[in-house]
Coordinates of C-alpha atoms in Angstrom, one line a residue:
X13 CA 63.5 16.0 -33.7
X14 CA 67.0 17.6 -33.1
X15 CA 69.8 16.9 -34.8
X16 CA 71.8 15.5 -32.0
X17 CA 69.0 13.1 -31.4
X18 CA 68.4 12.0 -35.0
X19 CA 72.2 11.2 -35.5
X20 CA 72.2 9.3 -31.6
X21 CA 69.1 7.6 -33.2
X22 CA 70.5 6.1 -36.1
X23 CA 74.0 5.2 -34.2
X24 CA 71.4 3.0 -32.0
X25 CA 69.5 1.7 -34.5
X26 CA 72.3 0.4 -37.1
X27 CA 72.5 -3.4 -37.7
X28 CA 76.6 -3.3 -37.8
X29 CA 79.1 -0.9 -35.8
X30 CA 80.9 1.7 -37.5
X31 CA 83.9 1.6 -39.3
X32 CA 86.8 2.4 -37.0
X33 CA 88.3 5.7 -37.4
X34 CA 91.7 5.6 -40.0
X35 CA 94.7 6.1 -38.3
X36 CA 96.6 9.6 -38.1
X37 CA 98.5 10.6 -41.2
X38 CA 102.2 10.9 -40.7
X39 CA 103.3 14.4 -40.8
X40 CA 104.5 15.6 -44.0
X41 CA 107.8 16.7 -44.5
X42 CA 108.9 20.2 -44.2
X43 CA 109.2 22.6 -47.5
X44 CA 108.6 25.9 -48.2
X45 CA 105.0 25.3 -48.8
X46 CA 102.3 23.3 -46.7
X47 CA 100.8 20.6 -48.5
X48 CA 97.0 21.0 -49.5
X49 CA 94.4 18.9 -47.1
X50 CA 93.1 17.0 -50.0
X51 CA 96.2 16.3 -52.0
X52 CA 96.3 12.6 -50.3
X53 CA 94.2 10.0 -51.7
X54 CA 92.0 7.7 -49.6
X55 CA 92.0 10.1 -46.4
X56 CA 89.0 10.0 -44.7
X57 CA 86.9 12.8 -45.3
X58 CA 88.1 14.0 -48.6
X59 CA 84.4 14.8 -49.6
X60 CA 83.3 16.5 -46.7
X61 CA 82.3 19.8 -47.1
X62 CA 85.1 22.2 -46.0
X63 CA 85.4 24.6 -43.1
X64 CA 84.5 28.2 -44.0
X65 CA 86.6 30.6 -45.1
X66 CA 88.8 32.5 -42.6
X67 CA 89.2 30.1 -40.0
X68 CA 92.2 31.4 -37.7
X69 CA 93.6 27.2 -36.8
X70 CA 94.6 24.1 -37.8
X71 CA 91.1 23.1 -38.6
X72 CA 91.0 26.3 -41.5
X73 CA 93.8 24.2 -43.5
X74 CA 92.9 20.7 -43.4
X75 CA 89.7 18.6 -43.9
X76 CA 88.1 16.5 -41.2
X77 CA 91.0 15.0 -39.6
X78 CA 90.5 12.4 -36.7
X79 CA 90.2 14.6 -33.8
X80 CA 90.1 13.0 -29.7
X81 CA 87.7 14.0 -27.0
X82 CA 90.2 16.6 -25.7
X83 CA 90.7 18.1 -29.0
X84 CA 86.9 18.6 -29.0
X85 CA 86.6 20.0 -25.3
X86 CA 89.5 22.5 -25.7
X87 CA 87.9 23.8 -28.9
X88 CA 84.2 23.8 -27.3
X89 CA 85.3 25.9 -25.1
X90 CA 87.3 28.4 -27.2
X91 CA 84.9 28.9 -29.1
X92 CA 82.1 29.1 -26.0
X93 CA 82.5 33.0 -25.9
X94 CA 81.0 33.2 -29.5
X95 CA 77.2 34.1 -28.0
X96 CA 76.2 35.0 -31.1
X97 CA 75.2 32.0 -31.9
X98 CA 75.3 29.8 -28.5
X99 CA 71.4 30.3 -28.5
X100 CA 71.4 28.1 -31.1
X101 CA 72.4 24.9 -29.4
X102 CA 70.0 23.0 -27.4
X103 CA 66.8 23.8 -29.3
X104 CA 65.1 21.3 -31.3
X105 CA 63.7 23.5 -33.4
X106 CA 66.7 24.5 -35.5
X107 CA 69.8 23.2 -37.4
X108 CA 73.0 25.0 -36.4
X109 CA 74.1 26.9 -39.6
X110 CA 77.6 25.3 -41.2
X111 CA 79.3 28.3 -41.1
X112 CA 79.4 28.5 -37.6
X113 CA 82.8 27.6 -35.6
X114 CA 80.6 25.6 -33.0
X115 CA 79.0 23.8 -36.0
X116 CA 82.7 23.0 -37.6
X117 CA 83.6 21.1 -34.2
X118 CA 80.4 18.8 -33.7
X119 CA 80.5 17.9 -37.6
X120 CA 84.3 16.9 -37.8
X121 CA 83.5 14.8 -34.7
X122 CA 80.4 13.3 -36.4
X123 CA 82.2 12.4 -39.1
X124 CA 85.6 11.6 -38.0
X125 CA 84.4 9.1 -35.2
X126 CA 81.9 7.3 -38.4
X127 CA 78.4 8.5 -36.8
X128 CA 77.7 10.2 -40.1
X129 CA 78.9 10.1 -43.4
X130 CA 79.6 13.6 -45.3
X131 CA 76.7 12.9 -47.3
X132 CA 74.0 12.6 -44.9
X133 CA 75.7 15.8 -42.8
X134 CA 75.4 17.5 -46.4
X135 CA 72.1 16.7 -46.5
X136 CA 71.2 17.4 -42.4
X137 CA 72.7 21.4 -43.6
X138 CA 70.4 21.3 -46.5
X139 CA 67.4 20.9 -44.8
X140 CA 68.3 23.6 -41.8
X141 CA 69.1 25.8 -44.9
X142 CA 66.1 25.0 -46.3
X143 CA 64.2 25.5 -43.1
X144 CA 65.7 29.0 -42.3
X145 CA 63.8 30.3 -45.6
X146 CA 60.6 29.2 -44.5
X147 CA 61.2 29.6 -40.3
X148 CA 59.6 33.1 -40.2
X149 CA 56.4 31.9 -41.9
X150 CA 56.9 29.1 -39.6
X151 CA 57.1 31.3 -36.5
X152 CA 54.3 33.6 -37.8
X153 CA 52.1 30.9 -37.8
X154 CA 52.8 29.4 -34.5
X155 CA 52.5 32.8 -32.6
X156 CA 49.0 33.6 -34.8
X157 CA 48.1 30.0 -33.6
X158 CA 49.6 31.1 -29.8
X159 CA 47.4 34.3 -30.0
X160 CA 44.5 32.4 -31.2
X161 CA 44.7 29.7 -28.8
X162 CA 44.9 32.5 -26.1
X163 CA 41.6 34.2 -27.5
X164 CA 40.1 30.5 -27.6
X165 CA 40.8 30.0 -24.0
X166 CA 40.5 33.3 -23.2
X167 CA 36.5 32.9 -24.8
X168 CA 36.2 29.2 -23.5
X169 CA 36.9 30.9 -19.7
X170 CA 34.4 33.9 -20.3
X171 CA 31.8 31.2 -21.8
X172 CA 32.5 29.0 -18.7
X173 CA 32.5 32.3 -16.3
X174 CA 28.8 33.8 -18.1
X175 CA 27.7 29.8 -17.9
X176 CA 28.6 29.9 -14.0
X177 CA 26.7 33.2 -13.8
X178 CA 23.4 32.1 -16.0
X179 CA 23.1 29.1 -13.2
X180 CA 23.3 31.0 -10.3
X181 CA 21.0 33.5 -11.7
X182 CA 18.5 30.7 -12.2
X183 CA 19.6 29.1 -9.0
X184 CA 18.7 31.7 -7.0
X185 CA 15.5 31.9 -9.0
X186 CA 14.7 28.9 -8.3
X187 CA 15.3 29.3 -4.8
X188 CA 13.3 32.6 -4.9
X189 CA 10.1 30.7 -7.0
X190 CA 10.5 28.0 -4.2
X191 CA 9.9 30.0 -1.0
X192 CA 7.2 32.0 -2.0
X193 CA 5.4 28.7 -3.5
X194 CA 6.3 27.3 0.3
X195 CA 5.1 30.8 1.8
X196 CA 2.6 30.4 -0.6
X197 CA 1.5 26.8 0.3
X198 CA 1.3 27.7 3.9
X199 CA -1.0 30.3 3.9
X200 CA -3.4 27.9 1.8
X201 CA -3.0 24.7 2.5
X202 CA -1.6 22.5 5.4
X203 CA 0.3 18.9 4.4
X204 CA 1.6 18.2 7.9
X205 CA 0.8 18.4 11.5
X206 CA 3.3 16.4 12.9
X207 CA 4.7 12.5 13.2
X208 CA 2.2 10.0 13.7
X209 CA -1.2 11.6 12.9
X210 CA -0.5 13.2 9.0
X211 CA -1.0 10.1 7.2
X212 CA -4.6 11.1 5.4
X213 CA -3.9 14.7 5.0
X214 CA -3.2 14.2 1.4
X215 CA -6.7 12.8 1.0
X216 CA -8.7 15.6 -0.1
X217 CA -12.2 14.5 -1.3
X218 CA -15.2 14.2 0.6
X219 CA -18.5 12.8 0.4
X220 CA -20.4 15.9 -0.6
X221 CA -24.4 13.5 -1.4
X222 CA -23.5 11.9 2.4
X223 CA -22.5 15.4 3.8
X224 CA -25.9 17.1 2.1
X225 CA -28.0 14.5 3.3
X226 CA -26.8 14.6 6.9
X227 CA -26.6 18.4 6.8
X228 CA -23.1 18.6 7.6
X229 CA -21.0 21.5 6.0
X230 CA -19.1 20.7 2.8
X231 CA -15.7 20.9 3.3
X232 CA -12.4 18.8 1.7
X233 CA -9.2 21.2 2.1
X234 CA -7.6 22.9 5.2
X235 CA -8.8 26.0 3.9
X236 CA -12.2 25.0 3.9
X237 CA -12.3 24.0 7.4
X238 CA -10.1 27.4 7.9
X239 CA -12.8 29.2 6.3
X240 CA -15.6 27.9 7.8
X241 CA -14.1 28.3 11.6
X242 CA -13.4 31.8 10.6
X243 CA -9.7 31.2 10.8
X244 CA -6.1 31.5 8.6
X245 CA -4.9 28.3 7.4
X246 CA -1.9 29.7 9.7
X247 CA -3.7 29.9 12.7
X248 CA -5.5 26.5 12.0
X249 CA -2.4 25.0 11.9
X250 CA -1.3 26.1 15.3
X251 CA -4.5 24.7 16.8
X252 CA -4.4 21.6 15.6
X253 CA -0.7 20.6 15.3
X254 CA 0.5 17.8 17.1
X255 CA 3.7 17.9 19.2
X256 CA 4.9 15.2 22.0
X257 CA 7.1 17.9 23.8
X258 CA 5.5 21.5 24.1
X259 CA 6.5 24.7 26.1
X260 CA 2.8 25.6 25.9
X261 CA -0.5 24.0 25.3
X262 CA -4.1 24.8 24.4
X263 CA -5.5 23.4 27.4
X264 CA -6.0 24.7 31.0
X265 CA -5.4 21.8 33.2
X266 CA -7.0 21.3 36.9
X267 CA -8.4 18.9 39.1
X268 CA -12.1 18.5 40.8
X269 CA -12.6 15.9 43.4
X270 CA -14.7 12.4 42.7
X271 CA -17.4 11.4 45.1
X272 CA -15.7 8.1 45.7
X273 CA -12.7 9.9 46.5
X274 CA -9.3 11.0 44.8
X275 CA -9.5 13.7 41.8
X276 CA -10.4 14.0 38.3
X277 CA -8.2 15.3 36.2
X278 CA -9.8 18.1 33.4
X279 CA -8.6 20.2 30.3
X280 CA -10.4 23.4 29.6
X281 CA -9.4 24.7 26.3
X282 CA -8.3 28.5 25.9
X283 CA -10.4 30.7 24.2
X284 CA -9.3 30.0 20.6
X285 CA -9.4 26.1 20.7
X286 CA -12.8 26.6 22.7
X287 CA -14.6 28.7 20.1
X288 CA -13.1 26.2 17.0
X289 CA -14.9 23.4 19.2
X290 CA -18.2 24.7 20.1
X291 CA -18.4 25.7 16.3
X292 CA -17.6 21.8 15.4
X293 CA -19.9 20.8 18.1
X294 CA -22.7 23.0 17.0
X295 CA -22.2 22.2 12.8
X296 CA -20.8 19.4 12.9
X297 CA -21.4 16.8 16.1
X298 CA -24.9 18.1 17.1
X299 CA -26.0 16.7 13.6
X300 CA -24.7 13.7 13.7
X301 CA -27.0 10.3 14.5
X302 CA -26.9 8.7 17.5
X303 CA -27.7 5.0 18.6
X304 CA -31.6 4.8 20.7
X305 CA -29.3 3.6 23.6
X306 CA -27.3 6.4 24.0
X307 CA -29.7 9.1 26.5
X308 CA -26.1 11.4 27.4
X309 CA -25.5 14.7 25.8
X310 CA -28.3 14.1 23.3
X311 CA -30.9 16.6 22.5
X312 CA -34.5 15.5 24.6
X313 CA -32.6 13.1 26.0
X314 CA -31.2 13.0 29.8
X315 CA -30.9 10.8 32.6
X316 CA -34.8 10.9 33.4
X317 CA -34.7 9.1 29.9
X318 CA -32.2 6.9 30.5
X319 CA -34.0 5.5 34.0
X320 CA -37.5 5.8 32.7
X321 CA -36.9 2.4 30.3
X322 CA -35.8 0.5 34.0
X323 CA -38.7 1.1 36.0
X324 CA -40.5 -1.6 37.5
X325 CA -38.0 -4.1 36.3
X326 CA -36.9 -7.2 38.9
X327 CA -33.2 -6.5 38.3
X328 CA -31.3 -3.7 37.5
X329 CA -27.3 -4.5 36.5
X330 CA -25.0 -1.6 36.2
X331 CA -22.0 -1.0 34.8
X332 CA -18.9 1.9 34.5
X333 CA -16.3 2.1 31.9
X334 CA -13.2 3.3 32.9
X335 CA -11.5 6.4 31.9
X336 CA -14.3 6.6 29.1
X337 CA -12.9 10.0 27.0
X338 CA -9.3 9.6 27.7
X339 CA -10.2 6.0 26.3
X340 CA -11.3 7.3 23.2
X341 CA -7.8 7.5 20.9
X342 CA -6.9 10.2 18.1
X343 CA -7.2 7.5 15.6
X344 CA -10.9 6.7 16.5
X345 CA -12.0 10.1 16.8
X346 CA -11.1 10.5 12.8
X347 CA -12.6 7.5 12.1
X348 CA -15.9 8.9 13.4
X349 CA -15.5 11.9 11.0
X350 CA -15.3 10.2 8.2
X351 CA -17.5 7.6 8.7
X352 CA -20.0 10.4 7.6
X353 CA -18.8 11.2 4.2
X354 CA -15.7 13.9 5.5
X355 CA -12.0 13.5 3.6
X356 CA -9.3 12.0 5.0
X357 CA -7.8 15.5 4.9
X358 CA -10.9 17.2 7.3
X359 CA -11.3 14.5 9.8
X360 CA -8.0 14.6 10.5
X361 CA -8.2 18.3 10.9
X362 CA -11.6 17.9 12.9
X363 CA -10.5 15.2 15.2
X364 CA -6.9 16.9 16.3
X365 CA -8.5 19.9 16.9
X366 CA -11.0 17.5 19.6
X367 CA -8.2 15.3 21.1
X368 CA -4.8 16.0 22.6
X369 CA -2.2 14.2 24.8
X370 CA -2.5 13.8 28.5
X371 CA 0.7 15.5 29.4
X372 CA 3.4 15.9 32.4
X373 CA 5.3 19.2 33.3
X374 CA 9.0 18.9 33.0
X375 CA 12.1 21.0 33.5
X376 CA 15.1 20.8 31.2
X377 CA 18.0 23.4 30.7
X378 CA 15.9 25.3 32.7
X379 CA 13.2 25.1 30.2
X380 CA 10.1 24.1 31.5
X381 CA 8.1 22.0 29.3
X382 CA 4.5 19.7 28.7
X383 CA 5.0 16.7 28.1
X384 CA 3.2 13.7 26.0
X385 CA 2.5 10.6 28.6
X386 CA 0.1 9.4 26.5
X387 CA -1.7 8.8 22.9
X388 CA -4.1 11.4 22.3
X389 CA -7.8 11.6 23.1
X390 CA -10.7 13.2 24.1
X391 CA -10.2 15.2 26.5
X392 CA -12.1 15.8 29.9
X393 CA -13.6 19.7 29.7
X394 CA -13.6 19.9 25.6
X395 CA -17.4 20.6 24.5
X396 CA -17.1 18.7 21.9
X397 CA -15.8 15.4 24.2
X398 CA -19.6 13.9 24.9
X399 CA -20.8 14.4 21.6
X400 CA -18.0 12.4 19.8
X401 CA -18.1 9.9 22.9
X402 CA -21.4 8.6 21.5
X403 CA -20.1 8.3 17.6
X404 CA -16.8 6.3 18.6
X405 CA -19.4 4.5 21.1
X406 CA -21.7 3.6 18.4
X407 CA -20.9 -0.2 17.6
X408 CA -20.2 -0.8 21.6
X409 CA -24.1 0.3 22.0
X410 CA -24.9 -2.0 19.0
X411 CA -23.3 -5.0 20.1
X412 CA -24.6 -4.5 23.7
X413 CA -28.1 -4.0 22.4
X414 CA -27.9 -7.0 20.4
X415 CA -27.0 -9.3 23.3
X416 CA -30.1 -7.2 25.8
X417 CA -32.2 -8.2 23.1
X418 CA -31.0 -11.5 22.7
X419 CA -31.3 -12.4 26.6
X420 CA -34.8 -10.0 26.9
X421 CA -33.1 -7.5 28.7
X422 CA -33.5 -3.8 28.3
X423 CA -30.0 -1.6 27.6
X424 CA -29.2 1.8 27.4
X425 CA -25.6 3.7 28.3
X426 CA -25.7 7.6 29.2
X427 CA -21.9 8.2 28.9
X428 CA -19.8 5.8 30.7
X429 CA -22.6 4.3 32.5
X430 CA -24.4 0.7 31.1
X431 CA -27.3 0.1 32.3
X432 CA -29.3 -3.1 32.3
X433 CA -32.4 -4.4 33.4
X434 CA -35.3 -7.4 33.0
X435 CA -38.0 -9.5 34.7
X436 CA -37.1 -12.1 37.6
X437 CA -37.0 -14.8 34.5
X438 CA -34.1 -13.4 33.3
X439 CA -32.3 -13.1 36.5
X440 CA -30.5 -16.2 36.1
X441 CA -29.0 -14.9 33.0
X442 CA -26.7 -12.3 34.7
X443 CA -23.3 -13.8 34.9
X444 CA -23.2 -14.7 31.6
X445 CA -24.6 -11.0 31.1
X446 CA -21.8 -9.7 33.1
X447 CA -19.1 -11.5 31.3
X448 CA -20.4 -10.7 27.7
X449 CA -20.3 -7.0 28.1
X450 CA -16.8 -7.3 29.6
X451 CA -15.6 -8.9 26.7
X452 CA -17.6 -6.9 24.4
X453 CA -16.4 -3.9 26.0
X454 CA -12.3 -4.8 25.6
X455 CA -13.1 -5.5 22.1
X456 CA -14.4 -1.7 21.3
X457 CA -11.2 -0.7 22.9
X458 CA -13.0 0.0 26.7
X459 CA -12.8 -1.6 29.5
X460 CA -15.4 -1.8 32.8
X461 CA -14.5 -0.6 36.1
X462 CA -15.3 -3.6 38.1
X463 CA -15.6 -1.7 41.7
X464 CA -18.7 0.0 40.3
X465 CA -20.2 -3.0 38.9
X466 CA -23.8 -3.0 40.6
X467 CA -26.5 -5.7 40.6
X468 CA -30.0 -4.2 42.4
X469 CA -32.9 -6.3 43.1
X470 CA -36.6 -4.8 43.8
X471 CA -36.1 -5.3 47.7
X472 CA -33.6 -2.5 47.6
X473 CA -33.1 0.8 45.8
X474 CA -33.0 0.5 42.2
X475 CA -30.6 3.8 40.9
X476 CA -30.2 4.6 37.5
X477 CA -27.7 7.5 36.7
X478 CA -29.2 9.2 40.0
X479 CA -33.2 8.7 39.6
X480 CA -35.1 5.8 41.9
X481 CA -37.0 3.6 39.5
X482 CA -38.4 0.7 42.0
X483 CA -41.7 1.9 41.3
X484 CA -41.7 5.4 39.2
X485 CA -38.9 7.5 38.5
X486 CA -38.2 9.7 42.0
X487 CA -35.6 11.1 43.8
X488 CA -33.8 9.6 46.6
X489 CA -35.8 9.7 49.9
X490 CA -32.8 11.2 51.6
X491 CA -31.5 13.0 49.2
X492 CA -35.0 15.0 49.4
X493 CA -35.5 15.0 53.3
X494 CA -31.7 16.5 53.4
X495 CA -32.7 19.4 50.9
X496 CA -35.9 20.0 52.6
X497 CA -34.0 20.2 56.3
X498 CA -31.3 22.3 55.1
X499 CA -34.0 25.4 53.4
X500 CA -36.5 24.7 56.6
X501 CA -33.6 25.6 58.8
X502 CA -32.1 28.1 56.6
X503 CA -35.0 30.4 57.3
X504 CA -34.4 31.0 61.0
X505 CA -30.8 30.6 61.3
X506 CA -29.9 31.8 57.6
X507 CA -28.5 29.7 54.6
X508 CA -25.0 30.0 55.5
X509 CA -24.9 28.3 58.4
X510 CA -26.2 25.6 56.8
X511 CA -23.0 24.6 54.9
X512 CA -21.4 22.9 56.9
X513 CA -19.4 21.2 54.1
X514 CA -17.9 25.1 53.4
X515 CA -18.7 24.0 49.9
X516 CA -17.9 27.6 47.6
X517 CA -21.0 29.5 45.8
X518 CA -23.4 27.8 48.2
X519 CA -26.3 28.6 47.0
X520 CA -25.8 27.5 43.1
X521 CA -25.4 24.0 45.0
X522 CA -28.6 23.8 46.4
X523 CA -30.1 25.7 43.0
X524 CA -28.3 22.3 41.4
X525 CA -29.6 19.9 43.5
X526 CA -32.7 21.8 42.7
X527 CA -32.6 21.1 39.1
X528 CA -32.1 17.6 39.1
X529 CA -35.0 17.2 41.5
X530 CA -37.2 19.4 39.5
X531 CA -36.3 16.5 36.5
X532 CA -37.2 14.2 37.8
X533 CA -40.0 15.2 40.3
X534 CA -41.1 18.4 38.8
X535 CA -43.8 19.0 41.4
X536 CA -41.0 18.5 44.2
X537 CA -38.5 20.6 42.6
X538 CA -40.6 23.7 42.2
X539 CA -41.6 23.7 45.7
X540 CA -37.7 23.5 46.5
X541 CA -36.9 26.2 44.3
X542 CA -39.9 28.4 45.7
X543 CA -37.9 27.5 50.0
X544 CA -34.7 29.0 48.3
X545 CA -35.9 31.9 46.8
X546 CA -37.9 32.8 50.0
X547 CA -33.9 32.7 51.4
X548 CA -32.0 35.6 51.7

């Protein structure tokens, strides 16, 4: 605390004002010899401590007179050029020494106008001389506490700079130990394959007694289906990832024409996706079990099979399912897979490389892309579509069975055709029939194609997936007569004249029709094949 503000202070702080200043002594009377400042009893300031020695004025020669503001200005400022000591003033940190002119002015006012007594301005100068002898030391420690401060902070930034340092260092470690365990991860091991269908991939135990048993390869990572296709978990991932919006697919698209008119719409996969499915049909779908009503895509089984249960039966019913692959969801696909012991993990990986969306081509920003109009599903030209078309169908063929068998009916299905037949007894039992498998059918997430809904009594052909079974299984009679007319004629007027339907590759047509007669007639079909071959 300054001087000026302990002495302001204490004038605040006192309980009663000052005494009032004593009036001006009257000026003594001339003689040879001026009187002394402290010859007059009672003046104010007789034991106030006198100016120093030399002074050049009135203020030399007397004690502590009263002295007005003006008095005080006029001598401020003579004695303002004194720089000396001007430094002095205005700090709080030291007590103007009395000897100082300056010093002389301020404590005759302090006195004189009773905001201190010469006692307490005796003791304010003590102090200040007291505090000179110790200021150095004083100052020494302040500026040793100054530099040491300076190192502190100085140390306290380095600390805080090498701290800042250490964490990006380990940041960027960190960073470093992240990517290559994300590199890492996706060279091994796949977590996603986009929105909608990566639910179960973090499911990664399979069934290994139920896989053995069936003898299905043992597989419950990506990277053992990668290694087992003979693929990178990279390259698996590219196969089987699932996108709505694509600028390129896995699939060839094209159209063939249907027999009852418009176009069928089929995917070929490219040679990548082909050879990852013809390795899950062969390992995987080939060795699964199939219901005894199911005769398509089934080894020793074909349509000859599927009419030979419907021969010489009063009524034959049958029925198509609509859109049967594209029918058959993502979803259910996987469902198949693990029903036979596989992780959530592989049949996910198993049943996206089998499905995909049916898609639209679109243009944007000049972009052309393929685009999802559907949910995905087995698609129409996949090898491994039939196959899996029989394990989705399983419970349909169950449930249908059960009701044949309930009404004493005879049922079996070769892809999307249902075929039912029974004795005239039963006959009357065929609405109801009708009705059943339609509901049955929406319920197993089909649904029947009603145009093709066909009900064929003995007085008419009976047809079951192409084979007559009125009597005995047999071809058509005019499908026959027309093959045997076209290779009679072909030998006088050639074979290509004979297509007349400019149908392409000719000849593999008839070698077709061939086939199919030689399955079911095999004593027809070799004569056939014998005309053609005679054929140049």
């Amino acid at each position: 605390m300054s001087l000026f503000d302990w002495v302001f202070r204490r004038k605040r702080d006192a309980d009663t004002p000052p005494a009032p200043p004593p009036a001006a002594p009257t000026a003594p009377a001339s003689s040879d010899k001026a009187p002394s400042g402290n010859t007059t009893s009672g003046t104010p300031g007789a034991n106030a401590p006198r100016s120093s020695e030399g002074s050049e004025d009135q203020y030399a020669a007397n004690d502590f007179l009263p002295i007005s503001r003006q008095e005080i200005v006029d001598a401020a400022k003579k004695h303002g050029r004194l720089l000396a000591t001007a430094f002095q003033f205005g700090r709080q940190s030291i007590i103007p020494p009395v000897s100082d002119p300056r010093t002389e002015i301020i404590d005759r006012a302090l006195v004189t106008h009773g905001l201190l007594t010469p006692e307490e301005l005796n003791e304010i100068h003590r102090v200040g001389e007291e505090y000179e002898k110790v200021r150095p030391t004083e100052q020494g420690i302040a500026a040793a506490a100054g530099l040491a401060g300076t190192a502190a902070v100085q140390a306290y930034r380095a600390a805080k700079e090498a701290e800042k340092e250490r964490k990006k260092r380990e940041a960027e470690l960190r960073k470093k130990v992240r990517a290559e365990a994300v590199w890492r991860r996706r060279t091994t091991d796949i977590i996603f394959l986009g929105r909608g269908v990566s639910g179960r991939l973090h499911l990664r135990l399979s069934d290994e007694g139920r896989l053995t048993e069936l003898g299905l390869p043992v597989m419950h990572t990506p990277a053992d289906v990668a290694n087992a296709l003979g693929l990178t978990v990279p390259r698996l991932r590219w196969l089987a990832f699932h996108t709505d919006v694509a600028t390129r697919t896995h699939y060839v698209k094209f159209s063939v024409p249907k027999k009852s008119g418009g176009t069928r719409q089929l995917a070929a996969p490219h040679k990548s996706l082909k050879a990852a499915q013809h390795w899950i049909l062969a390992n995987v779908v080939n060795k699964l079990p199939v219901t005894e009503a199911a005769h398509g895509f089934v080894a020793d089984r074909g349509i000859v099979t599927n009419a030979n249960p419907h021969v010489c039966k009063a009524f034959v019913v049958n029925l198509d399912l609509s859109d049967f692959f594209p029918s058959i969801a993502f979803p259910r696909v996987r469902s198949a897979f693990e029903r036979y012991g596989y992780s959530g993990c592989v049949a996910t990986i198993l049943a996206l490389l089998c499905t995909e969306c049916p898609r639209a081509a679109v243009t944007y920003a000049g972009t052309k892309y393929e685009a999802a109009t559907g949910p995905r599903g087995l698609p129409q030209g996949a090898p491994t579509s039939p196959g899996l078309s029989n394990q989705v169908a399983r419970k349909l063929d169950k449930r249908l069975l059960g009701v044949a068998t309930k009404l004493g009916l005879t049922y079996t299905r070769y892809a999307d055709d249902l075929t039912f037949s029974g004795d005239a007894d039963a006959a009357a039992k065929i609405g109801w029939l009708l009705t059943k498998v339609r509901h049955i059918a929406s319920e197993e997430g089909f649904a029947v194609n009603e145009k093709k809904t066909r009900v064929m009594r003995r007085s008419a052909a009976q047809m079951v997936t192409g084979v007559v079974v009125n009597d005995k299984p047999s071809v058509c009679r005019d499908e026959l007569r027309r093959l045997r007319a076209i290779l009679h004629r072909a030998k006088s007027e050639g074979l290509d004249a004979q297509n007349r339907e400019k149908l392409p590759n000719f000849r593999e047509w008839l070698r077709g029709k061939i086939a199919f007669v030689s399955m079911v007639r095999p004593d027809a079909g070799a004569k056939l094949k014998a005309q053609l071959d005679a054929v140049s």
